Coordinates of C-alpha atoms and ligand atoms in Angstrom, one line a residue:
X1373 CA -5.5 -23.9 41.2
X1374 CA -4.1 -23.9 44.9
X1375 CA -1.7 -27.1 45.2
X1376 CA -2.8 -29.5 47.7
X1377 CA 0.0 -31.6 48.9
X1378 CA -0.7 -34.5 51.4
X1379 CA 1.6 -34.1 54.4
X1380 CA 1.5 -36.3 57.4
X1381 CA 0.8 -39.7 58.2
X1382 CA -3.2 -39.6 58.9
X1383 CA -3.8 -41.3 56.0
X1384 CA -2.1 -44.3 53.9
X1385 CA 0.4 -43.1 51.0
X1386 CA 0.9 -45.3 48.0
X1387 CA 3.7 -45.7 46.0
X1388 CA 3.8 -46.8 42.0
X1389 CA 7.2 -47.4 40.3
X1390 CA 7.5 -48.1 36.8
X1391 CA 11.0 -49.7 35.9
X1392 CA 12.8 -49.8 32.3
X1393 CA 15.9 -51.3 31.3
X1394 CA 18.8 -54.1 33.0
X1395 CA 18.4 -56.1 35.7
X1396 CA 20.3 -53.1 37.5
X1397 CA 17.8 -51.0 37.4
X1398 CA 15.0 -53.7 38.0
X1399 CA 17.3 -54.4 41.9
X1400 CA 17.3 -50.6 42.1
X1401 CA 13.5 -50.0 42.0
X1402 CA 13.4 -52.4 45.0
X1403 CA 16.2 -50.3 46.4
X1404 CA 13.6 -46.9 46.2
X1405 CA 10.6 -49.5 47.0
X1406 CA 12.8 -49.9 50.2
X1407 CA 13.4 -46.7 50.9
X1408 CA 9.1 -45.5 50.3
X1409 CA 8.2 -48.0 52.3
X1410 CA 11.2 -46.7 55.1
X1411 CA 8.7 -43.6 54.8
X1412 CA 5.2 -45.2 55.2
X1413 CA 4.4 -45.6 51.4
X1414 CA 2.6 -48.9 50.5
X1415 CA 2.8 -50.2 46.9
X1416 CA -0.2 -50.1 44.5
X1417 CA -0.3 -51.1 40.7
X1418 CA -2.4 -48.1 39.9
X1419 CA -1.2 -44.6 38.7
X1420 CA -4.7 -43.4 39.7
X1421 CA -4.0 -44.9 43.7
X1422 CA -0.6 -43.3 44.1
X1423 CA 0.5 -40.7 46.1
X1424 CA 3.7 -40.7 44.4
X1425 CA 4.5 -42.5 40.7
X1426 CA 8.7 -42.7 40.2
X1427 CA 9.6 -43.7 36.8
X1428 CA 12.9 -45.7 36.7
X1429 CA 14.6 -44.7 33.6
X1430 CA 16.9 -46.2 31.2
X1431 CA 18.7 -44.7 28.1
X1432 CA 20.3 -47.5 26.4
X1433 CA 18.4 -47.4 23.1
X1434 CA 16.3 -44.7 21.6
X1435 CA 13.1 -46.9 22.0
X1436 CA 13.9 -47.3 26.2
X1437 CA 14.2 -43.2 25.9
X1438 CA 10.6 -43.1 24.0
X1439 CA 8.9 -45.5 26.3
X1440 CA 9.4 -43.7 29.2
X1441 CA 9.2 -40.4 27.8
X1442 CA 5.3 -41.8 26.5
X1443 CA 4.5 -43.3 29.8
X1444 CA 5.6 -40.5 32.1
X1445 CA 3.9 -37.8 29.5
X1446 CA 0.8 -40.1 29.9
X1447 CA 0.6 -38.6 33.7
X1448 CA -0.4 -35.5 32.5
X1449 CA -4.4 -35.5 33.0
X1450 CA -3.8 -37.4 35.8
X1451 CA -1.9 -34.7 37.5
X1452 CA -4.1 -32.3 36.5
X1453 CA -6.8 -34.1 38.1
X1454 CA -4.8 -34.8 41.5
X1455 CA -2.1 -31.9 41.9
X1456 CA -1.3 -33.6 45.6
X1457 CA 0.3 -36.7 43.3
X1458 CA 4.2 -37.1 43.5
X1459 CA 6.0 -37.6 39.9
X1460 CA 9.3 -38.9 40.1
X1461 CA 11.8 -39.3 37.5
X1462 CA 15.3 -41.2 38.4
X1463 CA 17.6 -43.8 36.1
X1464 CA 19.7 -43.8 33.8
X1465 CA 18.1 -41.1 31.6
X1466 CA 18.0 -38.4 34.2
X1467 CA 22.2 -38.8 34.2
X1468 CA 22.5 -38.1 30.0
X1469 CA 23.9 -34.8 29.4
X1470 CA 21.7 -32.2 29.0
X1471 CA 18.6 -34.7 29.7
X1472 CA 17.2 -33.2 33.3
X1473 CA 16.5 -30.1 31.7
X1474 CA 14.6 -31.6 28.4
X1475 CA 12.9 -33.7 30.5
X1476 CA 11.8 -30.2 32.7
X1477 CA 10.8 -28.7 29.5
X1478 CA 8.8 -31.4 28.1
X1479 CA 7.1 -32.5 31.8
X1480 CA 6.2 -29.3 33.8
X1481 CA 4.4 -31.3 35.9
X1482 CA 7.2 -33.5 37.3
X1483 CA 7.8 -32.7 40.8
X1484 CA 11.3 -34.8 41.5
X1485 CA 14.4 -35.3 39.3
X1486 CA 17.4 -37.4 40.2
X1487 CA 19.5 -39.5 39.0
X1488 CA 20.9 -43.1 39.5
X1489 CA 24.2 -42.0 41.5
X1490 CA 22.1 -40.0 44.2
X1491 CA 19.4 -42.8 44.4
X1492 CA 19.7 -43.0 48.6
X1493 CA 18.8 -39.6 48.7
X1494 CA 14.9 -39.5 47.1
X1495 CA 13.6 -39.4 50.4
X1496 CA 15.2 -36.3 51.6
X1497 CA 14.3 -34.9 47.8
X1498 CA 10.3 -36.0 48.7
X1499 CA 10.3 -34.0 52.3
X1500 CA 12.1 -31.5 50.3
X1501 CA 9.4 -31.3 47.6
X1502 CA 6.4 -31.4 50.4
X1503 CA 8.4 -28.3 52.2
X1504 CA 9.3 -25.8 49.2
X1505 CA 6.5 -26.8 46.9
X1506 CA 8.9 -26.6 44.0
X1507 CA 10.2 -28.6 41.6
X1508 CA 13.6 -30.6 43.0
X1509 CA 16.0 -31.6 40.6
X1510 CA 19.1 -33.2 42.1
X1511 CA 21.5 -35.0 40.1
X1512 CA 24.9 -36.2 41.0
X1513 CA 27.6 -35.6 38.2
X1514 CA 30.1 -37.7 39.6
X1515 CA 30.2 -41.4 41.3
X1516 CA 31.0 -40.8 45.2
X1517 CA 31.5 -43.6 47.9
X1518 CA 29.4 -47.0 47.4
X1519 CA 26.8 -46.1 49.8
X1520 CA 25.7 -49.4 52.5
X1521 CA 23.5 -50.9 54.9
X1522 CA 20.1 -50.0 52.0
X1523 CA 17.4 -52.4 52.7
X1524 CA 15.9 -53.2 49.1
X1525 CA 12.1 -54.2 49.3
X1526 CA 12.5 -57.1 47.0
X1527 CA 10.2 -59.2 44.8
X1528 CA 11.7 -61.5 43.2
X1529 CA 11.9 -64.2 45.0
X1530 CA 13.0 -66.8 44.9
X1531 CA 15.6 -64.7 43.6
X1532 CA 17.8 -62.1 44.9
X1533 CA 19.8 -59.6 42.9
X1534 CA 22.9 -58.8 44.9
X1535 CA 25.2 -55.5 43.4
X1536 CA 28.9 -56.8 43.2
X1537 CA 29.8 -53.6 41.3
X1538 CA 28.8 -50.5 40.1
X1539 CA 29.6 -48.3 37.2
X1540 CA 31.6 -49.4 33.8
X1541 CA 35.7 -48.5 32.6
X1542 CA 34.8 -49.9 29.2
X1543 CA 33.8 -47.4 26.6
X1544 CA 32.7 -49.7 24.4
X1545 CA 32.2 -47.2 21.4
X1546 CA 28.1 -47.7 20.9
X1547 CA 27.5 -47.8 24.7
X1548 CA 26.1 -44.8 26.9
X1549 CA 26.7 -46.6 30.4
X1550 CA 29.7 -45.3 31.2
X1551 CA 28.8 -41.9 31.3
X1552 CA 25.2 -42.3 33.3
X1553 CA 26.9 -44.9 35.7
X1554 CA 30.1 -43.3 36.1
X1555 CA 33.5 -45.3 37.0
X1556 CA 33.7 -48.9 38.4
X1557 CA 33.3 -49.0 41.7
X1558 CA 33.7 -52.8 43.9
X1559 CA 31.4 -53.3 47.2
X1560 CA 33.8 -54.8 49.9
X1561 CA 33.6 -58.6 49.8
X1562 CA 32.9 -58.5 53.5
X1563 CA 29.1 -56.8 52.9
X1564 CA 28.7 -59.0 49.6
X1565 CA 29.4 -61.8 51.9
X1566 CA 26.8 -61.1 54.8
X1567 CA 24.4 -59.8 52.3
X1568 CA 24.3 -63.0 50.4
X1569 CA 24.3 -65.3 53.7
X1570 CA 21.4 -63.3 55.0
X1571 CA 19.3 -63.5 52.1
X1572 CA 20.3 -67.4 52.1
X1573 CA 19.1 -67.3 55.8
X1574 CA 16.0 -65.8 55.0
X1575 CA 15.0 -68.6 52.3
X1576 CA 16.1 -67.1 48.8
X1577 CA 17.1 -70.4 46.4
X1578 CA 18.9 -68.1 43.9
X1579 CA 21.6 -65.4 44.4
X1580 CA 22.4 -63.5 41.0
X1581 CA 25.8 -61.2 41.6
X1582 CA 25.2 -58.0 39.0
X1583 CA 27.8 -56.1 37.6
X1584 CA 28.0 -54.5 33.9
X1585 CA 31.5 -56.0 33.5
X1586 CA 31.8 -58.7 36.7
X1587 CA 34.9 -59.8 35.5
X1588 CA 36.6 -56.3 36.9
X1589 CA 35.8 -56.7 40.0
X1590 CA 38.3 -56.0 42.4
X1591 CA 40.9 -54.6 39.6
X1592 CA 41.4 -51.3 40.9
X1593 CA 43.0 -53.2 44.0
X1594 CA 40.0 -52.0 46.2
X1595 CA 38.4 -55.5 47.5
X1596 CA 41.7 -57.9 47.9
X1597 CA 39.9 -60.4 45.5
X1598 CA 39.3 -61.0 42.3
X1599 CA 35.9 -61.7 40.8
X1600 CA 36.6 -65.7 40.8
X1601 CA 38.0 -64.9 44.5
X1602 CA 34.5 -63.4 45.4
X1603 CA 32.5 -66.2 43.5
X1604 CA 34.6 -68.8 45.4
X1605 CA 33.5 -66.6 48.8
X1606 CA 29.9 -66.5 47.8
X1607 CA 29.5 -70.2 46.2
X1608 CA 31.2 -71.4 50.0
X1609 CA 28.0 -69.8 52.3
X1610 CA 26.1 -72.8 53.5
X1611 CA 22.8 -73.5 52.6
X1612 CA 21.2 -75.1 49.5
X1613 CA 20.7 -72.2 46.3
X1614 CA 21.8 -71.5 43.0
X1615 CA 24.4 -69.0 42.2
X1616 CA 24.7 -67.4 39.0
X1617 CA 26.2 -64.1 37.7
X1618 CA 26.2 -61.3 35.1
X1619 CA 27.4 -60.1 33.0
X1620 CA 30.9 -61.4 32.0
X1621 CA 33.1 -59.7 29.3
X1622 CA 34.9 -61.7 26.9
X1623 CA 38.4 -59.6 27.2
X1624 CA 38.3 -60.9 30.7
X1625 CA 36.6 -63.5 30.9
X1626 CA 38.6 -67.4 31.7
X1627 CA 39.9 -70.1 33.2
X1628 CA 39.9 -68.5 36.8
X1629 CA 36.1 -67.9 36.8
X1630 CA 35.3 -71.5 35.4
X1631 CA 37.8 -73.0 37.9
X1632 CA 35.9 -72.2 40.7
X1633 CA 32.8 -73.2 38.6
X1634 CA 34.1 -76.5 38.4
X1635 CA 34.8 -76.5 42.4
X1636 CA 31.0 -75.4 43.1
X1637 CA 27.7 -77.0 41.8
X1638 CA 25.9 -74.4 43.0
X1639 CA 27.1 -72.1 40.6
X1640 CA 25.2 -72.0 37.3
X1641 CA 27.0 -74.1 34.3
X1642 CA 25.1 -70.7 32.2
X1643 CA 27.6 -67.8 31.1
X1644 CA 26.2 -64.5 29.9
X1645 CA 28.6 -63.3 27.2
X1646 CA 27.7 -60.5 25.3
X1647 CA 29.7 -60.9 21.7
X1648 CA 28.0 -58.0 20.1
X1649 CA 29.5 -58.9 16.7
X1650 CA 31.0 -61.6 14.8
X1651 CA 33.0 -59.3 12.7
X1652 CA 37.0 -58.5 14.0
X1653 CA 36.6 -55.2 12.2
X1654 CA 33.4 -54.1 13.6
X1655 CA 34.4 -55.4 17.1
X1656 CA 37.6 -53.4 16.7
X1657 CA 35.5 -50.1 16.3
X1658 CA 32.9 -51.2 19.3
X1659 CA 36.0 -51.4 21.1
X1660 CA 35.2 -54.6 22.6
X1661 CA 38.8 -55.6 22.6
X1662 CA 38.6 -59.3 21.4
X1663 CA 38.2 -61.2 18.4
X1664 CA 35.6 -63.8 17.6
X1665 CA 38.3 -66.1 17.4
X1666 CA 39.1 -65.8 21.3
X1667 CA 35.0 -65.3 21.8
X1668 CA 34.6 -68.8 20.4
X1669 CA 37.7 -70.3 22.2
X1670 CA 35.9 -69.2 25.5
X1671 CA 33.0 -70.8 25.0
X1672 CA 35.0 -74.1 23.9
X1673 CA 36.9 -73.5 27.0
X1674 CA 33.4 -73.5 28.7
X1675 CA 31.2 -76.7 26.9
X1676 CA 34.6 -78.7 27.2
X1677 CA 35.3 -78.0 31.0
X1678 CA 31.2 -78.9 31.4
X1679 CA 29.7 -80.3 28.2
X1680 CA 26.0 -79.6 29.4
X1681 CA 27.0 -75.7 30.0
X1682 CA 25.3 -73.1 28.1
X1683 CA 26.3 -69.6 26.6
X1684 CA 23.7 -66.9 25.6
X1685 CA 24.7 -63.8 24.5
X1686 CA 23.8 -59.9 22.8
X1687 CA 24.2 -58.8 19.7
X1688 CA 23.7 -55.7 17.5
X1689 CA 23.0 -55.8 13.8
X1690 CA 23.5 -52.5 11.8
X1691 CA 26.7 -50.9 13.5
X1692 CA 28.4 -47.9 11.7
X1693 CA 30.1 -49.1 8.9
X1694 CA 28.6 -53.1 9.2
X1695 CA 28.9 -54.5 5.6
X1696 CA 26.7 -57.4 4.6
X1697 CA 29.9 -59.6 5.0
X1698 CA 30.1 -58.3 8.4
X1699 CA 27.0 -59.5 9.3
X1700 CA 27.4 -62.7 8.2
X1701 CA 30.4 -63.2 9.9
X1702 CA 27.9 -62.9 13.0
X1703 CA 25.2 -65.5 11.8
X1704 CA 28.7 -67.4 11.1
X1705 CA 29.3 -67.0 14.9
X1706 CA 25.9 -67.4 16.4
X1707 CA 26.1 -71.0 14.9
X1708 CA 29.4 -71.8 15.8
X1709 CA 28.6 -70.6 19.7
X1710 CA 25.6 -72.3 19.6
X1711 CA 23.8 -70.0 22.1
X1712 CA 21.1 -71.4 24.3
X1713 CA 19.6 -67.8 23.8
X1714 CA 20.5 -64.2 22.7
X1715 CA 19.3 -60.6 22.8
X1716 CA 19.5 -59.1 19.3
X1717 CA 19.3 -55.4 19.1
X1718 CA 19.7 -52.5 16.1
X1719 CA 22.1 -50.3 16.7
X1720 CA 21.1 -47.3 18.2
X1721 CA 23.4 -43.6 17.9
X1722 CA 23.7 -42.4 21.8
X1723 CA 24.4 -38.8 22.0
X1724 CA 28.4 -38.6 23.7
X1725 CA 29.3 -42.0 22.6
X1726 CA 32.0 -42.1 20.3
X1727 CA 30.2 -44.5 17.4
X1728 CA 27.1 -41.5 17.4
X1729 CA 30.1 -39.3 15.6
X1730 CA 31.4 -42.3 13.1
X1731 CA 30.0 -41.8 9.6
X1732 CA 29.0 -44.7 7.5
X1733 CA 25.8 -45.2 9.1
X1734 CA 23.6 -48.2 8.0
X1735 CA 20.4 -47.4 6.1
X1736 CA 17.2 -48.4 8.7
X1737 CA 16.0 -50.9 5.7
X1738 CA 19.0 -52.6 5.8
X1739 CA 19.3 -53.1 9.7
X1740 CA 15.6 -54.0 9.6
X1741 CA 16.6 -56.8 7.0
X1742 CA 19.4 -58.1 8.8
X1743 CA 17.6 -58.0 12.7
X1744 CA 14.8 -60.1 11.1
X1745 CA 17.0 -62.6 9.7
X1746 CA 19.0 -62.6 12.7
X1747 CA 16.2 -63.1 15.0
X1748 CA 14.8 -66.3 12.7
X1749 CA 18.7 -67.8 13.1
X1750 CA 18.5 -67.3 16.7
X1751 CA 15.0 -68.5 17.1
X1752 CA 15.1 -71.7 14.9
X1753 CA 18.4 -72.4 16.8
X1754 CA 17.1 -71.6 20.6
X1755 CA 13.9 -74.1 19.3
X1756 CA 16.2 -76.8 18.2
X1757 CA 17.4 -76.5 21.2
X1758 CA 14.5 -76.4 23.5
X1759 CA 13.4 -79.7 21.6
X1760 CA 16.4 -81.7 22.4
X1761 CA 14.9 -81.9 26.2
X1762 CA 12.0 -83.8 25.5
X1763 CA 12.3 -87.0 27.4
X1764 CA 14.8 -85.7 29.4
X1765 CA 14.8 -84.6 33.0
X1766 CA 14.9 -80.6 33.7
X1767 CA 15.3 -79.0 37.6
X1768 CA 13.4 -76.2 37.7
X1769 CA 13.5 -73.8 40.1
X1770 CA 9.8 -72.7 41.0
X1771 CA 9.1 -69.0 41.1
X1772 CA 5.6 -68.0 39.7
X1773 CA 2.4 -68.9 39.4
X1774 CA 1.1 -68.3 35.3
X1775 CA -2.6 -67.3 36.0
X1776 CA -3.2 -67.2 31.9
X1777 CA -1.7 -71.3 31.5
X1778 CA -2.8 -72.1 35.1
X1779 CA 0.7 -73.7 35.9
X1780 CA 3.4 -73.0 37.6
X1781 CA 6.4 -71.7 35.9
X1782 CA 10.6 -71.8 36.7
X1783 CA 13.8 -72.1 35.2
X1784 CA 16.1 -74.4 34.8
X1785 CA 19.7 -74.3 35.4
X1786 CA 20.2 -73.1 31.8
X1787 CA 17.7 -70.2 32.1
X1788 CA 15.3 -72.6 30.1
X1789 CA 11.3 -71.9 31.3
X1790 CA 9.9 -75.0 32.1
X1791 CA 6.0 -75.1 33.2
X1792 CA 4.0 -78.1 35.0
X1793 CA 0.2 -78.4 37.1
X1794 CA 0.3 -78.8 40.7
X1795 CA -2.2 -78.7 43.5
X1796 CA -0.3 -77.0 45.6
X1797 CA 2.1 -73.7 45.7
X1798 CA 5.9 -75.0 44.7
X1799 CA 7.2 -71.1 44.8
X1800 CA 10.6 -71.4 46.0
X1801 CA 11.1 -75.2 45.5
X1802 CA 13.3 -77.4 43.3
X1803 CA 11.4 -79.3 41.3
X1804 CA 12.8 -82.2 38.6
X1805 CA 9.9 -82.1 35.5
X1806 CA 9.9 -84.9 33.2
X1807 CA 9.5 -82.9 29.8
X1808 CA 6.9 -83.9 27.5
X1809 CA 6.9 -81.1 25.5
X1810 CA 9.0 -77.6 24.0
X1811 CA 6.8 -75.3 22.7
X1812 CA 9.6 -72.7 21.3
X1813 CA 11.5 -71.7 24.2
X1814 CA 9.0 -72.9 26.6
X1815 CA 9.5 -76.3 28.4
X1816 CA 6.0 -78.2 29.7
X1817 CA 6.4 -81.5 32.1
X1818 CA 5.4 -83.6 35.1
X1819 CA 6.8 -83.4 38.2
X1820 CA 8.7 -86.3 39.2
X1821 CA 9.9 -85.6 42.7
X1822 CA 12.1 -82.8 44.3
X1823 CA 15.9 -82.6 43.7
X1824 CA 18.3 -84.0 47.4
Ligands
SAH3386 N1 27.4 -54.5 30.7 C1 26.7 -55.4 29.8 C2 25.3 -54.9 29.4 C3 25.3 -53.6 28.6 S1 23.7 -53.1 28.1 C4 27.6 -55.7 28.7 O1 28.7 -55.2 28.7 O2 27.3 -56.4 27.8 C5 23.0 -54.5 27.3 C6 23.2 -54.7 25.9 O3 22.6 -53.6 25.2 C7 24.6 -54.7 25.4 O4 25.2 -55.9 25.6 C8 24.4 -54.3 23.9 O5 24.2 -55.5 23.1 C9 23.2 -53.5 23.9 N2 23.5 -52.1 23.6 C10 24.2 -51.2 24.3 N3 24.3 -50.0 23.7 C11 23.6 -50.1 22.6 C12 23.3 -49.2 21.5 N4 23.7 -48.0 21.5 N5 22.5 -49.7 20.5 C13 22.0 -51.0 20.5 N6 22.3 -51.8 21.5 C14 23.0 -51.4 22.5
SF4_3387 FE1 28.4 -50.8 27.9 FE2 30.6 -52.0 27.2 FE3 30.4 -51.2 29.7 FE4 28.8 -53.2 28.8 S1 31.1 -53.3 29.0 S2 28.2 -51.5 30.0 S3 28.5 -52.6 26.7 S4 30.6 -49.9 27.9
F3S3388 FE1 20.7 -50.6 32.6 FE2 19.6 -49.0 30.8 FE3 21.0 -48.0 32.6 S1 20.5 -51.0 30.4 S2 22.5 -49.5 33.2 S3 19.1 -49.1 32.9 S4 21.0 -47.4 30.5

């Protein structure tokens, strides 16, 4: 069949994106939603209305790999049925070894490859595409300058994700992000700075600074400031909105970052800090480069600076090598740090990481039996938790509307949800709830009046 490509502008193009993994990748599909819409795309929910589909890819487990590899094989029939339709695949994935050229064998029908360091270019790679009629695959190998002045379409308000830093120096031994993300990289505090005060300007009530290890910012010498330097910077823009960060590493993290908590009540008393394991020995062969010992005197450090503060944390079960003992050293920790929540995970071997090569791996029944009892500690404790607030006060800040409970829905400080009825729309608002009930992790009270 002859391929019928739409070229032009006589009629409306669509755009569909379809983001997996981090928060990183959720702030760069509004980056490429930015950059379609720079090109006269409008967004649609449904594969069937788009004129191009891009699938935002993430590699950090096996299961992220077969979720998008399902979803994007899905597209098949629909191809089939409209050639003219753009398929995209970008993220983390498309940077593995070796993966752009599975993913070309697997998916003839994918028009566009590239990859999460070349991200600016899909535009060029589109016209490209609607000129040669052949496949474009395009993927940078190595990091190159931090490239400025994207306008992200964004839509999470009233939230903004700002990049600090790209990129990750750690090696931690399970973890693939290094090599798709390449080195660290800093943004200039100077366009952190006007970013941030623009998106203040414009009536965002939450700024969340992203970097896979924040606490590195700056340490190549590149920016003139430190990470608590830049948080000091970014906590001083006027207006009124909540500040919060992520993620922190516990080799780094400390007094310096919760000084300038202290100085700034904007900033959020809530620290993301993945321990990964409670075990010395097992966090010696992540690499992680602390002990739980100095994990749990961080988080003293923390609740004793700001006794309301909260920690929450991630944490994989079933690492080469993880003895029973092991893993009890972990549920030993997770009750010691009592965390306000936690991601759990199961180990997952990534191809090129150095734990994929370590023998000793744990049988799948025996990581199954230890994430389900490691979920039911976290979930009985998170509960416990949650229950403590009834009676008490909670500020949320407002950002949905839950069509399915017919209430609005924010979070507090702490990341807690909290839920409540209104007449009117409260998007974007601070509102104080009197909570009358916690339904697991979910908060549900009255309004009581807005927060000065
Ligand atoms: N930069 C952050 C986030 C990394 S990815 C950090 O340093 O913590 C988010 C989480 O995924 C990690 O904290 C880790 O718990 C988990 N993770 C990473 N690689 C994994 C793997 N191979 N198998 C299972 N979980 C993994
Ligand atoms: Fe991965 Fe470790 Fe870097 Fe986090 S700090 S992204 S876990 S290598
Ligand atoms: Fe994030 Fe997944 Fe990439 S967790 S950095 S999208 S591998």
């Amino acid at each position: 069949m002859e391929e019928k490509l739409y070229v032009g502008n006589f009629m409306e193009k669509k755009y569909r994106i379809v983001t997996y993994g981090c928060q990183m990748n959720v702030h760069e599909s509004e980056k490429i939603a930015g950059l379609l819409r720079g090109m006269g795309y409008t967004e649609t929910k449904e594969d069937a209305e788009a004129d191009i589909v891009v699938f935002n890819t993430c590699c950090i487990r096996e299961n992220a790999e077969n979720h998008a590899f399902g979803n994007i094989g899905a597209l098949k029939k629909l191809k089939r049925r409209k050639p003219g339709i753009l398929i995209a695949v970008g993220g983390c994935m498309t940077q593995e070894a070796g993966k752009a050229e599975v993913l070309k064998e697997k998916f003839p029908f994918i028009d566009i490859i590239f990859g999460t360091l070349n991200l600016e270019k899909l535009p060029e790679l589109i016209e490209r595409r609607l000129k040669e009629k052949k496949k474009v695959v395009e993927i940078r190998e190595k990091e190159g300058e931090i490239v400025e002045g994207e306008e992200p379409f964004r839509t999470s308000y009233p939230n903004a994700w700002v990049n600090i830093m790209y990129g990750c120096n750690n090696f931690c031994s399970y973890c693939i992000v290094p090599y798709v993300r390449g080195r660290e990289r800093s943004r200039k505090p100077e366009h952190i700075l006007s970013e941030v005060k623009k998106l203040v300007a414009e009536g965002y009530k939450e700024i969340t600074l992203l970097g896979q290890n924040v606490d590195s910012y700056g340490s190549d010498g590149s920016t003139g400031m430190t990470f608590a330097q830049l948080l000091d910077a970014v906590a001083s823009v006027e207006g009124k909105f909540r500040l919060r960060f992520m993620t922190s590493h516990p080799k780094d993290f400390g007094k310096d970052v919760i000084d300038v908590m202290e100085k700034h009540r904007k900033i959020c008393r809530l620290v993301h800090l993945p321990v990964q394991s409670g075990s010395d020995r097992i966090l010696r062969a992540m690499n992680r480069r602390y002990t739980g010992e100095k994990y749990l005197s961080e988080v003293e450090m923390l609740k004793s600076r700001f006794p309301e503060a909260e920690v929450t944390t991630d944490i994989i079960v079933g690492f080469p090598g993880e003895t029973e003992e092991d893993y009890l050293a972990t549920e030993a920790l997770v009750k010691k740090a009592d965390f306000a929540s936690a991601f759990t995970f199961v180990y997952s071997p990534r191809t090129g990481t150095k734990a994929a090569e370590m023998e000793d791996r744990v049988p799948p029944e025996v990581q199954k039996d230890r994430i389900m009892r490691l979920v039911a500690l976290v979930n009985s404790l998170t509960r416990k938790k949650s229950e403590r607030y009834v009676g008490r006060t909670a500020v949320i800040l407002c950002e949905d509307y839950d069509e399915k409970k017919k209430m609005y829905m924010g979070r507090d400080e702490f990341g807690r949800m909290g839920y409540f009825r209104s007449e009117r729309s409260r998007i974007g608002e601070f509102v104080t709830l009197k909570i009358t009930v916690a339904n697991g992790i979910s908060l549900f009270g009255e309004p009581v009046g807005e927060e000065e």
